[in-house]
């Protein structure tokens, strides 16, 4: 293996490790929200070097129906950062972005999304719960209809069970 290939592998391993760390951090945000009486979803915005820039709990009490962690975080991010910078950032979210949150991410120009658990796995837990109506439309399909090549990573097997446990205890 040549030296250039070795560095690429190390970078990939480092990135996967950091993705897992930040998904677990987003899950801590979700736990904090749950403890405050909110739905247990959490999101983080990380800069190009993996540094945490923002975090956001779900807030359905303030923004009925649209207070999802990802959408709220993107609304804050576009006020704080230029689109060119956001393109090099990553949105970390405990559960796959819904259609609304994927749209916000797209229009907010965030270039990468990493999620821990799929929306389908969440639906399997919540069923017909009136507080969590879902749309069976994966975020990859939403992004694929756009003109920007948004990178999507998820679900992440190393954290999916931990994230779903938080939801299992809630719904």
Coordinates of C-alpha atoms in Angstrom, one line a residue, residues 39-160:
X39 CA -39.6 14.8 21.7
X40 CA -36.3 13.0 21.8
X41 CA -34.5 14.3 18.7
X42 CA -31.2 16.1 18.6
X43 CA -29.1 17.7 15.9
X44 CA -25.6 19.2 15.7
X45 CA -23.9 21.3 13.0
X46 CA -20.2 20.5 12.7
X47 CA -17.7 22.7 10.8
X48 CA -15.3 21.5 8.1
X49 CA -12.8 20.2 10.7
X50 CA -15.5 18.4 12.7
X51 CA -15.8 21.1 15.4
X52 CA -19.3 21.5 16.9
X53 CA -20.8 24.9 15.8
X54 CA -24.4 24.5 17.0
X55 CA -26.7 22.0 18.7
X56 CA -30.5 21.9 18.7
X57 CA -33.2 19.9 20.5
X58 CA -36.6 19.3 19.0
X59 CA -39.0 22.0 20.0
X60 CA -42.6 21.0 19.1
X61 CA -44.0 23.1 21.9
X62 CA -42.7 26.4 20.3
X63 CA -43.1 25.5 16.6
X64 CA -46.1 23.1 16.5
X65 CA -45.4 20.6 13.6
X66 CA -42.3 22.4 12.4
X67 CA -40.1 22.4 15.5
X68 CA -37.9 19.5 14.4
X69 CA -34.3 19.7 15.6
X70 CA -32.8 19.7 12.1
X71 CA -35.1 22.4 10.6
X72 CA -34.6 24.7 13.7
X73 CA -30.8 24.2 13.5
X74 CA -30.7 25.0 9.8
X75 CA -32.8 28.2 10.3
X76 CA -30.2 29.3 12.9
X77 CA -27.2 28.2 10.8
X78 CA -28.3 30.2 7.7
X79 CA -28.4 33.4 9.9
X80 CA -25.0 32.8 11.3
X81 CA -22.9 31.5 8.4
X82 CA -22.5 32.1 4.7
X83 CA -23.8 29.4 2.2
X84 CA -20.2 28.7 0.9
X85 CA -19.1 27.8 4.4
X86 CA -22.2 25.7 5.2
X87 CA -21.6 23.6 2.1
X88 CA -18.5 22.3 3.9
X89 CA -20.4 21.6 7.1
X90 CA -22.1 18.4 8.3
X91 CA -25.6 18.1 9.9
X92 CA -25.5 15.3 12.5
X93 CA -29.0 14.1 13.5
X94 CA -30.2 11.2 15.7
X95 CA -32.8 10.1 13.2
X96 CA -33.0 10.4 9.4
X97 CA -34.3 13.8 8.4
X98 CA -37.9 13.9 7.4
X99 CA -39.0 15.5 4.1
X100 CA -39.3 18.9 5.7
X101 CA -35.9 18.7 7.4
X102 CA -34.2 17.4 4.2
X103 CA -35.7 20.3 2.3
X104 CA -34.4 22.8 4.9
X105 CA -31.0 21.2 4.7
X106 CA -31.0 21.4 0.9
X107 CA -32.0 25.0 0.8
X108 CA -29.7 25.9 3.7
X109 CA -26.8 24.6 1.6
X110 CA -25.4 22.1 4.1
X111 CA -23.4 19.7 2.1
X112 CA -23.3 16.6 4.2
X113 CA -25.8 14.8 6.5
X114 CA -25.1 11.9 8.9
X115 CA -27.9 10.2 10.8
X116 CA -28.0 7.5 13.4
X117 CA -31.3 5.7 12.8
X118 CA -33.6 5.5 9.8
X119 CA -37.0 7.0 9.7
X120 CA -38.3 3.5 8.9
X121 CA -36.8 2.1 12.1
X122 CA -38.4 5.0 14.1
X123 CA -41.8 4.3 12.4
X124 CA -41.5 0.6 13.5
X125 CA -41.3 1.9 17.1
X126 CA -43.9 4.7 17.0
X127 CA -46.4 3.1 14.8
X128 CA -49.5 5.3 14.4
X129 CA -48.6 7.6 17.3
X130 CA -50.3 10.9 16.7
X131 CA -47.3 12.9 17.9
X132 CA -45.0 11.3 15.3
X133 CA -46.7 11.1 11.9
X134 CA -44.1 10.0 9.4
X135 CA -43.8 10.1 5.6
X136 CA -42.2 7.1 4.0
X137 CA -39.8 9.1 1.9
X138 CA -36.1 8.6 2.7
X139 CA -33.9 11.8 2.7
X140 CA -31.7 10.3 0.0
X141 CA -34.6 10.4 -2.4
X142 CA -35.4 14.0 -1.5
X143 CA -31.8 15.1 -2.1
X144 CA -31.6 13.1 -5.3
X145 CA -34.4 15.2 -6.8
X146 CA -32.3 18.4 -6.3
X147 CA -29.3 19.8 -8.2
X148 CA -26.8 19.7 -5.3
X149 CA -24.8 16.5 -4.5
X150 CA -25.5 16.3 -0.8
X151 CA -23.6 13.5 0.8
X152 CA -25.7 11.2 3.1
X153 CA -24.3 8.8 5.6
X154 CA -26.7 6.6 7.6
X155 CA -28.1 4.8 9.3
X156 CA -24.9 4.2 11.4
X157 CA -25.0 0.7 12.9
X158 CA -22.6 1.6 15.7
X159 CA -25.2 4.0 17.3
X160 CA -28.6 3.0 15.9

